Amino acid sequence: MKRAIHFGTPDRIPVFLFSGNACDTDIVQVVLERWDAGESGRETEWGFLWQKSEQDTSSMGVPQEYLLKDWDNYENYVNNIAPDPYDKERFEAVRKIEKGDRYLMGSLYLSGFTVMSFLRRFELLMIDMYDMPERVEQLADIVFGFENEIIRQMPEYGFDGVSLFDDWGMQQSMMISPELWRKYFKKRYADQFALVHSLGMDVFFHTCGYVAPIIEDLIEAGVDILNLGQADINDMNMLKEKYNGRLCFCQPINYQTTGISGTKEEIYAEAREIKETFACKKGGLIAELFDYEEMGWQPENPRNTEYQIRAFEEIR
C-alpha cells in the first residue's frame, strides 16, 4: 500500500474492498464517527436523526431536522449538542481488529462541507456563502475542529491513513464555483492535511462527480490518495496526461453505470482503462472494490460484484 501511494514500485496493485470479506482487502478501514447509532440505526452523534422511506435500503437518508436551520440556535448547539471528539468509546472497534501487516485507515466518513450541509441545510448553506460568510466560517470551525481533534488521537492506535468523504461534484459541474471553493475550503483542507502528515499518516480523500477544476488544488493541499467516484466524467485522457505519476488514485468500476448495468466485457474493459490511466511502473493506483449486494445496491447482473473483483485481480 505505502509503496503504491508514494511511488515506491509495489509488487502489485493493492486492493481496497470497501465492503465485504475483510480478508480480501489490503486496507482495513475503521469508521470513527457514529452515523448510524441507537436501536433504530438512525441516530448520529451530530444530534439529528436520519429520515428515509422503508423502500430505501441503499442510502442513509436525509436529516429529519436541520439543527442550525436557524442561526439563533448556534450557541445552544455548540454548548449542548455538538459531538465530543474525545468520547471514550470512539476507538473501541480498533482494539478488536487483527490487521496483520495490512494498511489501517481511520475513516471520518462523511466530512467537511457534507456535514455542514446536514446541520444547516444545503440550499441555506449555499446562500450563506454569499450573504453570511462569517457564519460559514463559524460552522466550518465546528466541523473541521471536531475532525481535527479525532485525527490528533489516531497515531496512538496505529493508523496509517485518514479517509475523508466530501462530495463536491455533480455530473457536469461542481456544486459551487472553484473560486468559491478556494475561498472557503482550500486552506481548511490544507491545514487539516498538514496535521495528518505531521502525525505520520496519509490523506485519502473521496469526492464524487465532476471535480476536474480543483484536482490540482487538492494536490497542493496535500491529498495523497484521491478517490474519484466517477473518474470517467472528469476526462480520462486529461487525468492520465496531467496526474499519472503525480498522485495516487483509488478507483472503482463506475458504480453509477458500468458496475451496476454493464456486461462482464464492459467491466473488464473499464478495469483495463483505469490501470492504463492511473498506474505507472512506480505505483499510483489502488483498486477499489464493492460488494454491491451487501451495500444494498442491485446490479442488473447479479454476477457484477464477482466480475469487478476478478477484473482487477487479472490486471494486478
Coordinates of C-alpha atoms in Angstrom, one line a residue:
M1 CA 0.0 0.0 0.0
K2 CA 2.6 2.5 1.1
R3 CA 4.7 1.8 -2.0
A4 CA 1.7 2.3 -4.3
I5 CA 0.8 5.6 -2.5
H6 CA 4.3 7.1 -2.5
F7 CA 5.5 5.6 -5.8
G8 CA 7.9 3.1 -4.3
T9 CA 7.4 0.4 -7.0
P10 CA 4.8 -2.0 -5.4
D11 CA 4.8 -5.7 -6.4
R12 CA 1.2 -5.4 -7.5
I13 CA -1.8 -3.1 -7.5
P14 CA -3.3 -3.1 -4.0
V15 CA -7.0 -3.6 -3.4
F16 CA -9.4 -1.7 -1.2
L17 CA -12.6 -3.8 -0.6
F18 CA -15.0 -1.1 0.7
S19 CA -17.4 -3.7 1.9
G20 CA -17.3 -7.5 2.1
N21 CA -14.9 -10.0 3.4
A22 CA -12.2 -8.1 5.4
C23 CA -9.6 -10.9 4.5
D24 CA -9.7 -9.8 0.8
T25 CA -8.5 -6.3 1.2
D26 CA -5.2 -4.6 1.6
I27 CA -6.8 -1.7 3.5
V28 CA -8.7 -2.2 6.8
Q29 CA -10.9 0.8 7.3
V30 CA -12.5 1.7 10.7
V31 CA -15.2 4.3 10.8
L32 CA -14.5 6.6 13.7
E33 CA -17.8 8.7 13.7
R34 CA -21.2 7.4 14.7
W35 CA -23.5 7.9 11.8
D36 CA -25.9 5.0 12.4
A37 CA -26.2 4.6 16.2
G38 CA -29.1 3.7 18.5
E39 CA -31.6 0.9 18.3
S40 CA -33.1 2.3 15.2
G41 CA -29.7 2.8 13.4
R42 CA -30.9 6.4 12.6
E43 CA -29.1 8.4 15.3
T44 CA -26.0 10.4 14.6
E45 CA -23.6 11.9 17.1
W46 CA -24.2 15.3 15.4
G47 CA -27.6 15.3 17.1
F48 CA -30.0 14.6 14.3
L49 CA -31.9 11.5 13.1
W50 CA -31.9 10.1 9.5
Q51 CA -35.2 10.1 7.7
K52 CA -35.9 7.8 4.8
S53 CA -38.6 5.7 3.3
E54 CA -39.0 2.0 4.1
Q55 CA -38.2 1.3 0.4
D56 CA -34.8 3.0 0.6
T57 CA -32.3 0.3 1.5
S58 CA -29.2 1.8 0.0
S59 CA -28.9 5.4 1.3
M60 CA -28.5 7.0 4.7
G61 CA -31.5 9.3 4.0
V62 CA -31.7 12.9 4.9
P63 CA -31.6 14.7 8.3
Q64 CA -35.0 14.7 9.9
E65 CA -34.2 18.1 11.3
Y66 CA -31.6 20.7 10.4
L67 CA -30.3 21.7 13.8
L68 CA -28.8 25.0 12.5
K69 CA -31.5 26.0 10.1
D70 CA -32.0 28.9 12.5
W71 CA -28.7 30.6 13.4
D72 CA -30.3 31.6 16.7
N73 CA -29.7 28.0 17.8
Y74 CA -25.9 28.3 17.2
E75 CA -24.8 28.8 20.8
N76 CA -27.1 26.1 22.1
Y77 CA -25.9 23.7 19.5
V78 CA -22.2 24.4 20.3
N79 CA -22.7 24.2 24.1
N80 CA -25.2 21.3 24.4
I81 CA -25.5 19.2 21.3
A82 CA -22.2 19.2 19.3
P83 CA -20.4 15.9 19.5
D84 CA -17.4 15.2 21.7
P85 CA -14.3 14.2 19.7
Y86 CA -12.8 12.6 22.9
D87 CA -15.7 10.2 23.5
K88 CA -14.1 7.2 25.2
E89 CA -15.9 4.7 23.0
R90 CA -14.7 6.2 19.7
F91 CA -11.7 3.9 19.3
E92 CA -13.1 0.7 20.8
A93 CA -13.6 -1.1 17.5
V94 CA -9.9 -0.6 16.7
R95 CA -8.8 -2.8 19.6
K96 CA -10.7 -5.8 18.2
I97 CA -9.1 -5.7 14.7
E98 CA -6.5 -8.1 13.6
K99 CA -4.9 -6.1 10.8
G100 CA -1.6 -8.0 10.5
D101 CA 0.6 -6.2 8.0
R102 CA -2.3 -4.5 6.3
Y103 CA -2.8 -0.8 6.0
L104 CA -5.1 0.6 8.7
M105 CA -7.2 3.6 7.7
G106 CA -9.3 5.6 10.1
S107 CA -12.4 7.0 8.4
L108 CA -14.2 10.1 9.4
Y109 CA -16.5 9.0 6.5
L110 CA -18.9 12.0 5.8
S111 CA -16.8 15.1 6.5
G112 CA -16.3 18.8 5.9
F113 CA -18.8 20.6 3.7
T114 CA -21.1 17.5 3.6
V115 CA -21.6 17.6 7.4
M116 CA -22.0 21.4 7.3
S117 CA -24.9 20.9 4.9
F118 CA -26.5 18.3 7.2
L119 CA -26.5 20.8 10.0
R120 CA -27.5 24.0 8.2
R121 CA -29.4 22.6 5.1
F122 CA -27.8 22.5 1.7
E123 CA -29.6 25.4 0.0
L124 CA -29.3 27.7 3.0
L125 CA -25.6 27.0 3.2
M126 CA -25.2 27.9 -0.4
I127 CA -26.9 31.3 0.2
D128 CA -24.8 31.8 3.3
M129 CA -21.6 31.7 1.2
Y130 CA -22.7 34.9 -0.4
D131 CA -24.7 36.6 2.4
M132 CA -23.2 35.4 5.7
P133 CA -19.6 34.4 5.2
E134 CA -18.8 34.8 8.9
R135 CA -21.5 32.1 9.7
V136 CA -20.0 29.7 7.1
E137 CA -16.6 30.1 8.9
Q138 CA -18.2 29.5 12.3
L139 CA -19.9 26.3 11.0
A140 CA -16.7 25.2 9.4
D141 CA -14.9 25.8 12.7
I142 CA -17.3 23.3 14.4
V143 CA -16.9 20.6 11.8
F144 CA -13.3 20.8 10.9
G145 CA -12.3 21.4 14.5
F146 CA -14.1 18.2 15.6
E147 CA -12.5 16.2 12.8
N148 CA -9.0 17.5 13.7
E149 CA -9.3 16.6 17.3
I150 CA -10.1 13.0 16.3
I151 CA -7.2 13.0 13.9
R152 CA -4.8 14.0 16.7
Q153 CA -5.8 10.9 18.7
M154 CA -5.3 8.4 15.8
P155 CA -1.5 7.8 15.9
E156 CA -2.0 6.2 19.4
Y157 CA -3.9 3.4 17.7
G158 CA -1.5 2.7 14.9
F159 CA -3.4 4.2 12.0
D160 CA -1.6 4.6 8.6
G161 CA -4.1 6.9 7.0
V162 CA -7.1 9.1 7.4
S163 CA -10.1 8.9 4.9
L164 CA -12.5 11.8 4.4
F165 CA -15.6 11.7 2.2
D166 CA -16.7 15.1 1.0
D167 CA -18.6 15.3 -2.3
W168 CA -18.1 18.4 -4.5
G169 CA -19.2 17.3 -8.0
M170 CA -22.3 16.9 -10.0
Q171 CA -22.5 15.2 -13.3
Q172 CA -21.2 18.1 -15.4
S173 CA -20.1 20.8 -13.0
M174 CA -19.1 21.4 -9.4
M175 CA -21.7 22.3 -6.8
I176 CA -20.1 25.7 -6.3
S177 CA -17.6 27.6 -8.4
P178 CA -13.9 26.7 -8.0
E179 CA -13.2 30.2 -6.8
L180 CA -15.8 30.0 -4.0
W181 CA -14.4 26.5 -3.1
R182 CA -10.9 28.0 -2.8
K183 CA -12.2 31.0 -0.7
Y184 CA -13.8 28.8 1.9
F185 CA -12.3 25.4 1.8
K186 CA -8.8 25.1 0.2
K187 CA -6.9 26.4 3.2
R188 CA -9.0 24.4 5.7
Y189 CA -8.2 21.2 3.8
A190 CA -4.5 22.2 3.6
D191 CA -4.4 22.8 7.3
Q192 CA -6.2 19.5 8.0
F193 CA -4.0 17.5 5.7
A194 CA -0.8 19.1 7.1
L195 CA -2.0 17.9 10.5
V196 CA -2.4 14.4 9.2
H197 CA 1.1 14.4 7.6
S198 CA 2.6 15.9 10.8
L199 CA 1.3 12.8 12.6
G200 CA 2.9 10.4 10.1
M201 CA -0.3 9.4 8.3
D202 CA -1.6 9.7 4.7
V203 CA -4.7 11.5 3.4
F204 CA -7.3 9.6 1.5
F205 CA -9.9 12.0 0.0
H206 CA -13.1 10.8 -1.7
T207 CA -15.3 13.1 -3.8
C208 CA -17.9 12.2 -6.4
G209 CA -18.8 13.8 -9.7
Y210 CA -17.1 16.4 -11.8
V211 CA -14.2 17.9 -9.8
A212 CA -11.5 18.4 -12.5
P213 CA -11.1 22.1 -11.8
I214 CA -9.9 21.5 -8.2
I215 CA -7.7 18.4 -8.6
E216 CA -4.6 20.5 -8.8
D217 CA -5.8 22.4 -5.7
L218 CA -6.3 19.1 -3.8
I219 CA -2.7 18.1 -4.7
E220 CA -1.4 21.4 -3.5
A221 CA -3.5 21.0 -0.3
G222 CA -1.8 17.6 0.4
V223 CA -4.0 14.8 -0.8
D224 CA -2.1 11.5 -1.1
I225 CA -4.8 9.3 -2.4
L226 CA -7.7 10.7 -4.4
N227 CA -10.8 8.6 -4.7
L228 CA -13.0 9.8 -7.6
G229 CA -16.4 8.3 -7.6
Q230 CA -16.8 8.7 -11.3
A231 CA -13.4 9.2 -12.9
D232 CA -14.8 9.0 -16.5
I233 CA -16.8 12.2 -16.3
N234 CA -13.6 14.1 -15.4
D235 CA -12.0 13.2 -18.8
M236 CA -9.7 10.1 -18.5
N237 CA -7.3 11.4 -21.1
M238 CA -6.8 14.6 -19.1
L239 CA -6.3 12.7 -15.9
K240 CA -3.7 10.5 -17.4
E241 CA -1.8 13.4 -19.1
K242 CA -1.8 15.7 -16.0
Y243 CA -1.7 13.4 -13.0
N244 CA -0.3 10.0 -13.9
G245 CA 2.8 9.6 -11.7
R246 CA 1.9 12.7 -9.5
L247 CA -1.0 11.4 -7.4
C248 CA -2.2 8.0 -6.2
F249 CA -5.7 7.3 -7.2
C250 CA -8.1 4.8 -5.6
Q251 CA -10.5 3.9 -8.4
P252 CA -13.6 1.7 -8.7
I253 CA -15.5 0.5 -11.7
N254 CA -18.1 3.3 -12.1
Y255 CA -20.8 2.3 -9.6
Q256 CA -23.4 4.5 -11.3
T257 CA -23.1 2.9 -14.7
T258 CA -20.8 0.1 -15.6
G259 CA -20.6 -1.7 -12.3
I260 CA -24.4 -1.8 -11.9
S261 CA -25.6 -2.2 -15.5
G262 CA -22.5 -3.2 -17.5
T263 CA -21.7 -6.5 -19.0
K264 CA -18.7 -8.6 -18.0
E265 CA -16.8 -7.4 -21.1
E266 CA -17.6 -3.8 -20.2
I267 CA -16.5 -4.2 -16.6
Y268 CA -13.2 -5.8 -17.7
A269 CA -12.6 -3.1 -20.3
E270 CA -13.1 -0.3 -17.7
A271 CA -10.7 -2.0 -15.3
R272 CA -8.0 -2.1 -18.0
E273 CA -8.7 1.6 -18.8
I274 CA -8.4 2.5 -15.1
K275 CA -5.0 0.7 -14.9
E276 CA -3.8 2.4 -18.1
T277 CA -4.9 5.8 -16.9
F278 CA -3.7 5.9 -13.3
A279 CA -1.0 3.3 -12.8
C280 CA 2.7 3.7 -13.7
K281 CA 5.7 1.5 -13.0
K282 CA 6.3 3.1 -9.7
G283 CA 2.7 2.8 -8.4
G284 CA -0.1 5.3 -8.3
L285 CA -3.2 3.1 -8.3
I286 CA -5.3 1.3 -5.7
A287 CA -8.2 -0.8 -7.0
E288 CA -11.5 -0.1 -5.1
L289 CA -14.0 -2.9 -5.0
F290 CA -17.6 -3.2 -3.7
D291 CA -19.8 -6.0 -2.6
Y292 CA -22.9 -4.4 -4.3
E293 CA -25.5 -6.6 -2.6
E294 CA -24.1 -6.1 0.9
M295 CA -24.3 -2.3 0.3
G296 CA -28.0 -2.6 -0.7
W297 CA -27.3 -1.9 -4.4
Q298 CA -28.9 -4.1 -7.0
P299 CA -26.9 -4.6 -10.2
E300 CA -28.8 -5.7 -13.2
N301 CA -26.5 -8.7 -13.5
P302 CA -26.0 -10.4 -10.0
R303 CA -22.5 -11.5 -11.0
N304 CA -21.3 -8.0 -11.5
T305 CA -19.8 -8.0 -8.0
E306 CA -17.8 -11.0 -8.9
Y307 CA -16.8 -9.6 -12.3
Q308 CA -15.3 -6.3 -10.9
I309 CA -13.3 -8.3 -8.4
R310 CA -12.0 -10.7 -11.0
A311 CA -11.3 -7.9 -13.4
F312 CA -8.9 -6.2 -11.1
E313 CA -7.3 -9.5 -10.0
E314 CA -6.4 -10.3 -13.6
I315 CA -4.7 -6.9 -14.2
R316 CA -2.8 -6.7 -11.0

